[in-house]
Coordinates of C-alpha atoms and ligand atoms in Angstrom, one line a residue:
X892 CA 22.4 22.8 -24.6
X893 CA 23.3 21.8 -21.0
X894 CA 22.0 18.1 -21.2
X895 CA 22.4 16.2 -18.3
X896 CA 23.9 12.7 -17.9
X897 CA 21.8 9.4 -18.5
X898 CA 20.7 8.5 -15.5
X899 CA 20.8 12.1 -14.0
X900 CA 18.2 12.2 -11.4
X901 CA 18.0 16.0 -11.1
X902 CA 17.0 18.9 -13.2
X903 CA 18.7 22.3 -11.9
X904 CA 17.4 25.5 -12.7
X905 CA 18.5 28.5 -15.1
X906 CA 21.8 29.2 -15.3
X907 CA 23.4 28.1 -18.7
X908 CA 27.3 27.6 -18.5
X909 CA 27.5 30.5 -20.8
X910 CA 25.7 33.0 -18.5
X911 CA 27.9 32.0 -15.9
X912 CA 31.0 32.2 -18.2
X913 CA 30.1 35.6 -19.4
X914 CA 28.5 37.0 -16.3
X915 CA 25.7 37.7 -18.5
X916 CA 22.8 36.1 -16.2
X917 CA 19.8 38.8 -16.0
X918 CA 18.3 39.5 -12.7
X919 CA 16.1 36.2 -12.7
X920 CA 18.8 33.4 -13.3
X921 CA 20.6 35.0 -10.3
X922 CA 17.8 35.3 -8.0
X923 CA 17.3 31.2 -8.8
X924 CA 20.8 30.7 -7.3
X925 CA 19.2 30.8 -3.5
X926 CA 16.7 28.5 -4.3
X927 CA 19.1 25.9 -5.9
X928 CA 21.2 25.8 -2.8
X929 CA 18.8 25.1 -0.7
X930 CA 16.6 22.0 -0.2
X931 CA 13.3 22.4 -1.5
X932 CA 10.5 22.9 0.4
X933 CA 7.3 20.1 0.8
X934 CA 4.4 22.0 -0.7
X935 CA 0.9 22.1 -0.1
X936 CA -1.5 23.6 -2.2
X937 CA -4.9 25.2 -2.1
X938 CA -5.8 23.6 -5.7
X939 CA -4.8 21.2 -8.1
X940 CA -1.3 23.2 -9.2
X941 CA -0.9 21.3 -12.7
X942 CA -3.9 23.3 -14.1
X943 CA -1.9 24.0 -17.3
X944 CA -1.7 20.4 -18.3
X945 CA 1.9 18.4 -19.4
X946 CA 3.4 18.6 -22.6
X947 CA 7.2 16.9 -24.1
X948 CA 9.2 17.9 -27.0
X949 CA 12.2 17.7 -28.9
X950 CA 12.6 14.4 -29.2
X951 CA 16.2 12.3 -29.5
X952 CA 16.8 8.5 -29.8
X953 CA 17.5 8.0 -26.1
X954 CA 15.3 11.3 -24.5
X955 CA 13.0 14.0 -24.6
X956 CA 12.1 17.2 -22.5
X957 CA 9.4 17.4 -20.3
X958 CA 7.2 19.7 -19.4
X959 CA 4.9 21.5 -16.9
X960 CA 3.8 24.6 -14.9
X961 CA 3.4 24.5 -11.3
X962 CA 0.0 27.3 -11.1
X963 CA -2.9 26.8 -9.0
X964 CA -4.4 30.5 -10.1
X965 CA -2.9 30.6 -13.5
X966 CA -4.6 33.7 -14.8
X967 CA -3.6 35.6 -11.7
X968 CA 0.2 35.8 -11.7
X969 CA -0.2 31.5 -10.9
X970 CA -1.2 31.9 -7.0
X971 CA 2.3 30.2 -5.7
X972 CA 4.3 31.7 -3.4
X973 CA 7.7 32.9 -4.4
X974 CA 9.5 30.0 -2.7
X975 CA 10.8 26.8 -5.1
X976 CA 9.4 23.6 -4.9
X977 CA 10.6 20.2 -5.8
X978 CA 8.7 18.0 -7.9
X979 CA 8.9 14.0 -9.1
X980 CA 8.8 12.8 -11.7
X981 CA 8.0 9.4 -13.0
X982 CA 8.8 8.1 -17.1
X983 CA 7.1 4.7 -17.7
X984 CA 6.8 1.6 -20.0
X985 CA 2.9 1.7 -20.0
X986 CA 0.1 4.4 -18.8
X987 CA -0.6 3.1 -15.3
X988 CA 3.2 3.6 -14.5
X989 CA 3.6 -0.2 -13.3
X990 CA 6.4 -0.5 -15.1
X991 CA 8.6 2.9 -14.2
X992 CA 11.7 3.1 -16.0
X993 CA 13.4 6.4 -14.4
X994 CA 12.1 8.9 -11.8
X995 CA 13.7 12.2 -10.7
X996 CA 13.3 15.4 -9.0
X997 CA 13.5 19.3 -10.7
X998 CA 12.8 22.2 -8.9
X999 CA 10.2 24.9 -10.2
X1000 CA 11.4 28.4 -9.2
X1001 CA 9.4 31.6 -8.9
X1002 CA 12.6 33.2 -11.2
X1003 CA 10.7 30.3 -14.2
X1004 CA 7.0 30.8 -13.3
X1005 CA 7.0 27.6 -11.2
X1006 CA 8.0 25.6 -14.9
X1007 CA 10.1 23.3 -15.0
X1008 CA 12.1 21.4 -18.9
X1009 CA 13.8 18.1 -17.4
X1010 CA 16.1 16.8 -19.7
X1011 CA 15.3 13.0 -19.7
X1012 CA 18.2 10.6 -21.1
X1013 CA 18.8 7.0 -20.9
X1014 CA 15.4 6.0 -23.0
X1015 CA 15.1 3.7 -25.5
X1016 CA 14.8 4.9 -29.4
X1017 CA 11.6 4.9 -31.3
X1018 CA 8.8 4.2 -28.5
X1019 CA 6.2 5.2 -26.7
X1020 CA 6.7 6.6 -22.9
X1021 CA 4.3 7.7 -20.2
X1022 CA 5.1 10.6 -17.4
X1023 CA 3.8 12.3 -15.1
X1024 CA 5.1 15.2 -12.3
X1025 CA 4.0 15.3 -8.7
X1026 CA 4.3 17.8 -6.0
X1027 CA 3.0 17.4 -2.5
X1028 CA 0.0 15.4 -3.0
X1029 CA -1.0 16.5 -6.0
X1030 CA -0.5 14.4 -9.6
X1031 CA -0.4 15.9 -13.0
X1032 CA -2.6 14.7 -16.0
X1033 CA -0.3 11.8 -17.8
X1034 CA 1.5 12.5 -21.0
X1035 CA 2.7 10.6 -23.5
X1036 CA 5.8 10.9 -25.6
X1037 CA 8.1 9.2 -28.0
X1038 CA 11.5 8.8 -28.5
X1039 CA 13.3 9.3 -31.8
X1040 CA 14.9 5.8 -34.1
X1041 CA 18.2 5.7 -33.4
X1042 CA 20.6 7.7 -36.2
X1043 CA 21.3 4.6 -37.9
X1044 CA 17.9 2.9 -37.8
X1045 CA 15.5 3.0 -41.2
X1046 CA 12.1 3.7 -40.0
X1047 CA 8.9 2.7 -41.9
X1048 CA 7.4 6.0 -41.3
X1049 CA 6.6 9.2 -39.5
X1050 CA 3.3 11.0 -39.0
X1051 CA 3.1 14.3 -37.7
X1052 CA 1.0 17.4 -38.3
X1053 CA 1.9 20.6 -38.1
X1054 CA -0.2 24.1 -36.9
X1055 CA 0.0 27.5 -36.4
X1056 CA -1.7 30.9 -35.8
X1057 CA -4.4 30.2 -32.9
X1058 CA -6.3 33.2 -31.9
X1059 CA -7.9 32.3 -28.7
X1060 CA -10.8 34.8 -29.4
X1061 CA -11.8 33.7 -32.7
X1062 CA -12.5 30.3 -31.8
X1063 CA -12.0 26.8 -30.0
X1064 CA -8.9 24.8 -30.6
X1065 CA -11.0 22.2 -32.0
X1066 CA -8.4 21.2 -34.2
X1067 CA -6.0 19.7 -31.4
X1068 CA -9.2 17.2 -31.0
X1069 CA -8.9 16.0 -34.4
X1070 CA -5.0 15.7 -33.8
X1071 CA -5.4 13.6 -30.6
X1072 CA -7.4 11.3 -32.9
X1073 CA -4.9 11.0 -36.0
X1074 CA -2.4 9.3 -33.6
X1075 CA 0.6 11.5 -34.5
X1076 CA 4.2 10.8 -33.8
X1077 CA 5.0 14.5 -33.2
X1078 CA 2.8 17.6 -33.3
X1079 CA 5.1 20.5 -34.9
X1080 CA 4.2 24.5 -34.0
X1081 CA 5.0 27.0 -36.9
X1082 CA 4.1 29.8 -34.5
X1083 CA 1.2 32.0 -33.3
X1084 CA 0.7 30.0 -30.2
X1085 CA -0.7 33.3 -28.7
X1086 CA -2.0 36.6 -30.0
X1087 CA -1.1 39.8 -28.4
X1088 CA -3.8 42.3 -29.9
X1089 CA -7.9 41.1 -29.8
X1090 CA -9.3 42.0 -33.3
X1091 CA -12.0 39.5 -35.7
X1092 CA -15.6 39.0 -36.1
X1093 CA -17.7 37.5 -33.6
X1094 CA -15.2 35.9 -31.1
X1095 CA -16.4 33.2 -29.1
X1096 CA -14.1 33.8 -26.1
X1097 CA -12.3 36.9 -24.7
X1098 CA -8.5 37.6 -23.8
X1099 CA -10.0 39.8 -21.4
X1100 CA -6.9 41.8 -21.3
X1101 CA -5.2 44.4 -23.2
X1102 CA -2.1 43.9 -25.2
X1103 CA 1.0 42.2 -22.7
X1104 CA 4.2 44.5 -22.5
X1105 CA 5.0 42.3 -18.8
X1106 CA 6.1 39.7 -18.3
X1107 CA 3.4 38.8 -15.6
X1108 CA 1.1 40.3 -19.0
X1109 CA 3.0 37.4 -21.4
X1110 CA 2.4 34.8 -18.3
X1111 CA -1.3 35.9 -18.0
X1112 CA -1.7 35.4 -22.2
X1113 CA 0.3 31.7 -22.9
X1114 CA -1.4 31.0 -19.3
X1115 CA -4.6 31.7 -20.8
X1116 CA -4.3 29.5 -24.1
X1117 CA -2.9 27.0 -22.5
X1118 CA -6.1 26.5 -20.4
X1119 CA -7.6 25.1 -23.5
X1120 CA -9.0 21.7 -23.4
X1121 CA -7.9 20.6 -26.6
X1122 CA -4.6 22.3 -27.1
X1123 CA -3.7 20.1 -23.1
X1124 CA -4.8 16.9 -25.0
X1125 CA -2.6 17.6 -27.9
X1126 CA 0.5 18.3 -25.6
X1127 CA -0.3 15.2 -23.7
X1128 CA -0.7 13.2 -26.5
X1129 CA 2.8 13.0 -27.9
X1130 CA 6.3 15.1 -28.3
X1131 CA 5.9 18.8 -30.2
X1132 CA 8.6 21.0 -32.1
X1133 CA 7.9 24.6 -31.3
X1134 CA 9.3 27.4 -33.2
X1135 CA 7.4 31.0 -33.1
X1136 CA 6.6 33.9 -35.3
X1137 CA 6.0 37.4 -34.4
X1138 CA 2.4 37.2 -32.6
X1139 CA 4.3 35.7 -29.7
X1140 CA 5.3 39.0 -29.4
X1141 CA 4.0 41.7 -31.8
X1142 CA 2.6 41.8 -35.0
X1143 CA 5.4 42.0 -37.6
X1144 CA 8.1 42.8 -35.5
X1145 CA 11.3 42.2 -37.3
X1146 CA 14.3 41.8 -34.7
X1147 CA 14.9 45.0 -32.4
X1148 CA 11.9 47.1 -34.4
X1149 CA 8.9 46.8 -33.9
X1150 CA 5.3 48.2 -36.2
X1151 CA 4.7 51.2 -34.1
X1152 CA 8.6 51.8 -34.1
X1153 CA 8.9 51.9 -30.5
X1154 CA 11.9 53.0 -28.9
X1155 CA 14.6 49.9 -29.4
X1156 CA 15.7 49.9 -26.0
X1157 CA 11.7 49.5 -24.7
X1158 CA 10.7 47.0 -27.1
X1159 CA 13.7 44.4 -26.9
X1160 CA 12.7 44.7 -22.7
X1161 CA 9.6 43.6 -24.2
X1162 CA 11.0 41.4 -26.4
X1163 CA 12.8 39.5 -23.6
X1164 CA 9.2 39.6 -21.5
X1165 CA 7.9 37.3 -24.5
X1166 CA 10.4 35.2 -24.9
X1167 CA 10.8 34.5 -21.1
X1168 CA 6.8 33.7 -21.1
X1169 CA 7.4 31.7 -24.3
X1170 CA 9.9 29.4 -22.7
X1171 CA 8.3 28.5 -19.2
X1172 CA 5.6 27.6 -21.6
X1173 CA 7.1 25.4 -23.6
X1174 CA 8.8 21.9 -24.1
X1175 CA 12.0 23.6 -25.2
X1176 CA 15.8 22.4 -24.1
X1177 CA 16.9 24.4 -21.2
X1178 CA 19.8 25.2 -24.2
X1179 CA 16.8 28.0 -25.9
X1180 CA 16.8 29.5 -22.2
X1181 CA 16.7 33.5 -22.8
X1182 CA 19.3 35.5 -22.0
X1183 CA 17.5 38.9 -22.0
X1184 CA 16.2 39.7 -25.3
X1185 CA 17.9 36.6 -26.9
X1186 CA 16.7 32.7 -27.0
X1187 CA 18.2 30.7 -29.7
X1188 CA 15.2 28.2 -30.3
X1189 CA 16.3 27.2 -34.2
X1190 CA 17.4 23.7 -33.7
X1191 CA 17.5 20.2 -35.9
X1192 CA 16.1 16.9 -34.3
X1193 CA 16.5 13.7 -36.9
X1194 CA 13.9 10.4 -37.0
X1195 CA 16.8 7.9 -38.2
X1196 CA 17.5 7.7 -42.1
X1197 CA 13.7 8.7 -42.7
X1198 CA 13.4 12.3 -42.1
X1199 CA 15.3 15.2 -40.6
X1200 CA 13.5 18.6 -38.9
X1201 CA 15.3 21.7 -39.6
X1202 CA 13.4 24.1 -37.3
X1203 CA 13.9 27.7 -38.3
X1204 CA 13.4 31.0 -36.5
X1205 CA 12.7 33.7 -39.2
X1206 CA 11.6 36.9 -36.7
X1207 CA 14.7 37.0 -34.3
X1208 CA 17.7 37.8 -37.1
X1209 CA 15.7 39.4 -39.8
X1210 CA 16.8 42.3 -41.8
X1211 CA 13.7 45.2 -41.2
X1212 CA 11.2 45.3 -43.9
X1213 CA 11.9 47.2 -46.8
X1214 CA 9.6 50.3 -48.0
X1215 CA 6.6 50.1 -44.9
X1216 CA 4.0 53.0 -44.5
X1217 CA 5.1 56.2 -43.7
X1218 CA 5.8 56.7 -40.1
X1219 CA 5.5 53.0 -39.4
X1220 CA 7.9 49.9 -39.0
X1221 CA 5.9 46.3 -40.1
X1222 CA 4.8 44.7 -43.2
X1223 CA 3.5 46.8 -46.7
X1224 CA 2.3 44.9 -49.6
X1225 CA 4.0 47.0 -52.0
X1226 CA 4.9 47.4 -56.1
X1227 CA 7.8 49.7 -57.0
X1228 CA 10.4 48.9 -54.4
X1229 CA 13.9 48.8 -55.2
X1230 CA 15.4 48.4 -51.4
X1231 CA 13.6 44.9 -51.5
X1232 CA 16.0 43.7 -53.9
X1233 CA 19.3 44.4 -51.7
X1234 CA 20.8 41.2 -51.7
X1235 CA 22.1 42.1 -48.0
X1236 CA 18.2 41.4 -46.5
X1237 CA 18.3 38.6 -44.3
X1238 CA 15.1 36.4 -43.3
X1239 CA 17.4 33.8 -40.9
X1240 CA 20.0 36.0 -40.3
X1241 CA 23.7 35.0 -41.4
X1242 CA 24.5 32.0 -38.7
X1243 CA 21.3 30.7 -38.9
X1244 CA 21.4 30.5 -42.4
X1245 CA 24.6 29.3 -42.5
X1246 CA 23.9 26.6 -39.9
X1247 CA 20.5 25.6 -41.9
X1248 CA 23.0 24.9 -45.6
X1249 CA 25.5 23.1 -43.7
X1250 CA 22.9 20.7 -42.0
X1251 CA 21.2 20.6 -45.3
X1252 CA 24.6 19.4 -46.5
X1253 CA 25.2 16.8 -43.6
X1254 CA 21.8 15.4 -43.3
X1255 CA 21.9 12.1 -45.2
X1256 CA 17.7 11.9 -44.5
X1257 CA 16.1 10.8 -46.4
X1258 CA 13.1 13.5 -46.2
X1259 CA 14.3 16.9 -45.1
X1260 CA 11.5 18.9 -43.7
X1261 CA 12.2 23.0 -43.0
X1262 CA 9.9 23.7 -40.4
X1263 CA 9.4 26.9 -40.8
X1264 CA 7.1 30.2 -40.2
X1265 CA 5.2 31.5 -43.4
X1266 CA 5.0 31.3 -47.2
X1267 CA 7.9 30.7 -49.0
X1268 CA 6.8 30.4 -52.7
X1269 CA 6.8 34.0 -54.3
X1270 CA 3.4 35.4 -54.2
X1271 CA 2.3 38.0 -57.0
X1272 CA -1.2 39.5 -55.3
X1273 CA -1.9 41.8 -58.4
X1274 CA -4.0 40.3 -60.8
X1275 CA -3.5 41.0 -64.0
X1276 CA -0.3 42.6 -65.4
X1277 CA 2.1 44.0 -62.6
X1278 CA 3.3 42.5 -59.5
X1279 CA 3.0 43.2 -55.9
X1280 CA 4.3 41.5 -52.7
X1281 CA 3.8 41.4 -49.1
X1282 CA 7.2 42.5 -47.3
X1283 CA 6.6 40.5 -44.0
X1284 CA 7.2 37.2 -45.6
X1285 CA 9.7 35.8 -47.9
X1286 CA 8.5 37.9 -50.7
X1287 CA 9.9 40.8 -48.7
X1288 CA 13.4 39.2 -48.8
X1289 CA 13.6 37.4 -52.5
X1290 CA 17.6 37.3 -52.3
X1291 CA 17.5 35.5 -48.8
X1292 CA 15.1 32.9 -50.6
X1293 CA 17.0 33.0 -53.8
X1294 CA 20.2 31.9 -51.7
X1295 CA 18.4 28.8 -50.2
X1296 CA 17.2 27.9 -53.1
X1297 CA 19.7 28.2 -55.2
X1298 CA 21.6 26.3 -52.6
X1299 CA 18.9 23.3 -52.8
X1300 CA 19.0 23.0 -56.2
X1301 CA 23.1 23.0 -56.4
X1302 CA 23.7 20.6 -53.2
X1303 CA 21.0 18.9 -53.6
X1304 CA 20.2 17.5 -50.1
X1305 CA 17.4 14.8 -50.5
X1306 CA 13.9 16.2 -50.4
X1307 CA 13.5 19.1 -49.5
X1308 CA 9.8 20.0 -47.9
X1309 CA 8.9 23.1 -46.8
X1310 CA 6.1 23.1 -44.4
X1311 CA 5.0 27.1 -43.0
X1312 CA 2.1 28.9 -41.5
X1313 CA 1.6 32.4 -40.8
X1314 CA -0.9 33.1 -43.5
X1315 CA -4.0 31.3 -42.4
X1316 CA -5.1 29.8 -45.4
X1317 CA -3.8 26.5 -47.4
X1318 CA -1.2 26.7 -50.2
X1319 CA 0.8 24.1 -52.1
X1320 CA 3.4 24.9 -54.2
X1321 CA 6.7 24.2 -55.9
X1322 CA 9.8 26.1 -54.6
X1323 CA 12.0 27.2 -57.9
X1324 CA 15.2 29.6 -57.5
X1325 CA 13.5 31.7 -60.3
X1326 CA 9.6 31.7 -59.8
X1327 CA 9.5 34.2 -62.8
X1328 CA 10.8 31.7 -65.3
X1329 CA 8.7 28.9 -66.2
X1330 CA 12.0 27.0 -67.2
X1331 CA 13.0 26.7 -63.8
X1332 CA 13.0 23.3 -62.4
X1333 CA 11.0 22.9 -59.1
X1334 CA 14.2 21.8 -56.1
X1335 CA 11.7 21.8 -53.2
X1336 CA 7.9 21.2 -52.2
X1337 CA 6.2 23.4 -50.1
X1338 CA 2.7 23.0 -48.3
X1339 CA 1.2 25.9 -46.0
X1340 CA -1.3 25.4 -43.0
X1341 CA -4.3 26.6 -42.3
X1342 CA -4.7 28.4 -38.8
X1343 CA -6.0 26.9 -36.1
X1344 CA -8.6 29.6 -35.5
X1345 CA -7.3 32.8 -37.0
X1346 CA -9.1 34.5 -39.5
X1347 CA -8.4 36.0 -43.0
X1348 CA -10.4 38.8 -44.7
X1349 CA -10.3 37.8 -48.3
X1350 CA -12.8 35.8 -50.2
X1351 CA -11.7 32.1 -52.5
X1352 CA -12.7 34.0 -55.4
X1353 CA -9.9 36.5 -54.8
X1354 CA -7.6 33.6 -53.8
X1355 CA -8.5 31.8 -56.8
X1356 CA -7.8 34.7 -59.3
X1357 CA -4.3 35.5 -56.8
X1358 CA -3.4 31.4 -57.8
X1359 CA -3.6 31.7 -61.4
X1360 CA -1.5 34.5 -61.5
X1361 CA 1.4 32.4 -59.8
X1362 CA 1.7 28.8 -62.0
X1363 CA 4.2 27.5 -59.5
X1364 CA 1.4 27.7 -57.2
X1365 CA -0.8 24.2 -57.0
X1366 CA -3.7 24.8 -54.8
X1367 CA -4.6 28.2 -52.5
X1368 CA -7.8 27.7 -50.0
X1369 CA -8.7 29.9 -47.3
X1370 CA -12.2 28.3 -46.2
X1371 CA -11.5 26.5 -43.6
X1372 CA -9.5 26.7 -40.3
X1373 CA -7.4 23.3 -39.3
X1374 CA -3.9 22.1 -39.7
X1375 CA -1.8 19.7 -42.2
X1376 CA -1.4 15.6 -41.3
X1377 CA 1.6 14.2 -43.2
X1378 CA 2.8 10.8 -43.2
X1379 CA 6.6 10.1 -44.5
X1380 CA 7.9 6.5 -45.8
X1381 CA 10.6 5.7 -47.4
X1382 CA 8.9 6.0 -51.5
X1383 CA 6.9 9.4 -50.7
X1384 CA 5.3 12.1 -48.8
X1385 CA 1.9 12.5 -47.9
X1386 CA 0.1 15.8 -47.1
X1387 CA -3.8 15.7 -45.9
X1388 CA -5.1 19.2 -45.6
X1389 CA -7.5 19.2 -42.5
X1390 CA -10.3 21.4 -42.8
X1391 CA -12.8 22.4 -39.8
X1392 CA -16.2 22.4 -40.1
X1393 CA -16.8 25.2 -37.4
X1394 CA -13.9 27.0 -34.9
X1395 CA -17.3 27.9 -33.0
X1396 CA -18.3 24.7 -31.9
X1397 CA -16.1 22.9 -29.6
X1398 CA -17.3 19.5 -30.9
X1399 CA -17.6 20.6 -34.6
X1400 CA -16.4 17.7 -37.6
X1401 CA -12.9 18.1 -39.6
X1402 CA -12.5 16.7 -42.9
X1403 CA -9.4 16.1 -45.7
X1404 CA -10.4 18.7 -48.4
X1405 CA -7.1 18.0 -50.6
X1406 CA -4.9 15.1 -50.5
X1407 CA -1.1 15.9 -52.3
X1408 CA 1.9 13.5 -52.5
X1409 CA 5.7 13.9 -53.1
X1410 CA 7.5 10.9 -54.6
X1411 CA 10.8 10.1 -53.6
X1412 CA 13.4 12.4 -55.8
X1413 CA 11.1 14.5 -57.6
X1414 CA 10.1 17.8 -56.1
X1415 CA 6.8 19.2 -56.6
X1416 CA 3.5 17.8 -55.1
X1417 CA 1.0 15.8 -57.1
X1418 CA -2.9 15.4 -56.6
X1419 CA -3.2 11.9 -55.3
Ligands
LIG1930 FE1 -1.2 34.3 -37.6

């Protein structure tokens, strides 16, 4: 992470230390070398250029990243010229900016989509802020954010929700309404943010494009979601932690392979397209700023002594999936399999799993949330005698799982929570190292989101039946679209599952269909 100084009035562009070290900069970080010597030009603009809203993330105790696009035309290549420009920026004490605590300058270069990730530092812990960019004489929408409490501070609570798996076709992003309206402290994204292919029943808006293998293609897509009322309002509304799954990208891709087994070399160019797109579209630290086909976004961001986010990555270092159709890479749901057994799969890969135990170890939090992509809790899909798994998730790497677990229940960091995506439908479970032996003690809680839109082709009856095959499994409902509000203090957890009345109507009503909690030292969710 190259964070700059408190006080720092200036946000340069692209090149980390390590590119420069290594001499590894691709062919964009060294064509935004010109435009960082140079002064930046005064620009003018034929529209409004902050069409793609404000967002801020990753939060610490004394400053957060900021966020915007400069793109008059955003669905056609962003309609600015190739030159930089220099934009202000303002961070106040209240929304009308009369009280402005720090301004500065960044420069958006063509090289980053016109985007620019300042750095702020120098804040105060655990409060509201208000920013906003400008640029010639155009102003952005105001944002809010919020800093983190201070490492040593005891904080009466957090409320956050999390989301995932958005299909822009398959229906509004009503949820983010509902969101804007909870009054969250953070908004956490477990991935699919975009969609790459166009399948479901009866979309209500088009991509209007076919799958993006460009860069300028990956622009055109997060461009495109991002033009969504609602999703704007949630940015703006206060920081988000952003990790991805494989839709930013391709369906069940599993590091360099992808389904249709393209050549490696081909898809890790379109691999680095993705992740390019990802970033200038994101609140991210300028330290997950790809280098080619490689961004590390996994990262840890702490809310004092109350809770600590452990945000994984489980697409970018996983071992391939083991036994998939003939002739394909991808997922399988599968029954006899013996390779999906090798204790050598990965899900994290090595260092990140590594890093993940020894924060785990360090964290003295007293909630420890793995924000993560997809289902953790084993999964038997055959119902009645038999098993069978899906290989894309953790089910397809039971060793990988086994090793965290096991790991939880013999360190024993304080409450562990997993919270996941992916599979677009609500699931609460207990995490055991051995989910076959009813004498296995629960060591971590687990609840699973909803998507935002995306849909599933499976009825509740078939859910139900799939539940009662796995006991460790409380609750499994795939009715509704929405997202999970949780609210931590210091004697429990709380988990509302947030269930949409409609993803086809923009204005359509949300309400809590299950309520669980997680007291303080004993894993496992109860019913409140
Ligand atoms: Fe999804």
């Amino acid at each position: 992470m190259t964070a700059l100084a408190p006080g720092s009035q200036t946000s340069g562009p692209v090149l980390s230390r390590r590119a420069l070290l290594t001499g590894a900069a691709g062919a964009g970080a060294v064509a935004a070398l010109g435009p960082w010597r140079r002064a930046g030009a005064q620009p003018r603009f034929s529209a409004n250029p902050f069409t793609l809203g404000v967002a801020s993330g990753h939060p610490l105790p004394d400053g957060v990243v900021l966020w915007t696009r400069l793109a008059p035309d955003p669905l056609h290549g962003g309609g600015m010229s190739p030159d930089p420009v220099v934009l202000d920026w303002d961070v106040a004490a209240d929304e009308r900016f009369q009280r402005t605590v720090q301004t500065g300058r960044a420069r958006a270069v063509a090289a980053e989509a016109h985007s620019v990730h300042v750095e702020v530092r120098g804040l105060e812990p655990d409060r509201w802020y208000w920013y906003r960019f400008r640029a010639g004489n155009e102003v952005s929408a105001t944002g809010r954010t919020r800093t983190a409490p201070a490492p040593g501070a005891s904080p009466a609570r957090l409320r956050f929700a999390f989301a995932s798996c958005q299909h822009y076709e398959q229906g509004y992003f009503t949820a983010y309404r509902h969101m804007v309206a909870d009054d969250l402290d953070l908004v956490v994204h477990l991935g699919d943010y975009i969609y790459e292919s166009s399948w479901g029943r009866d979309p209500v808006r088009r991509h209007d494009a076919p799958e993006p293998i460009t860069l300028e293609d990956y622009r055109a897509r997060l461009a495109l979601y991002k033009s969504d009322p609602d999703l704007q309002a949630a940015h703006a509304a206060c920081p988000w932690l952003v990790t991805w799954d494989d839709h930013e990208v391709d369906n069940d891709y599993a590091d360099d392979r992808s389904e249709e087994l393209d050549p490696r070399e081909w898809f890790l160019a379109r691999r680095a397209a993705a992740y390019q797109a990802y970033y200038e579209h994101m609140p991210l630290r300028r330290g997950a700023v790809p280098l080619g086909p490689h961004a590390r976004i996994f990262g840890r961001v702490g809310y004092g002594d109350l809770a600590e986010f452990h945000v994984l990555d489980d697409r970018q270092y996983r071992s391939h999936q083991v036994c998939p159709r003939p002739g394909r890479g991808g997922s399988n749901v599968v029954e006899d399999c013996a390779a999906r057994l090798d204790p050598r799969l990965t899900l994290l890969g090595d260092a990140q799993e590594r890093w993940l135990m020894a924060g785990l170890d360090r964290s003295r939090a007293r909630w420890n949330v793995l924000a993560q992509q997809t289902l953790m809790a084993q999964l038997d899909r055959k119902v009645g005698p038999g098993q069978s798994f899906w290989t894309d998730g953790w089910d397809g790497y039971p060793a990988a799982r086994r090793r965290l677990l096991d790991f939880l229940a013999q360190r024993k960091p304080a409450n562990p929570l997993v919270i996941g995506g992916d599979v677009h439908s609500f699931w609460v479970a207990d995490l055991k190292p051995d989910f076959d032996d009813p004498r296995s003690a629960a060591v971590a809680t687990e609840f699973v989101g909803t998507s935002i839109t995306s849909q599933l082709a499976r009825t509740q009856a078939e859910q139900d039946a799939i539940v009662a095959e796995n006991p460790h499994i409380k609750y499994g409902n795939l009715t509704r679209r929405g997202y999970v509000r949780m609210e931590l203090d210091r004697g429990r957890a709380r988990a509302e599952l947030r269930g949409l009345d409609s993803v086809t109507e923009r204005a359509a009503g949300v309400r809590t269909v299950a309520v669980f909690v997680v007291e303080d030292g004993r894993p496992g969710a109860q019913r409140a």
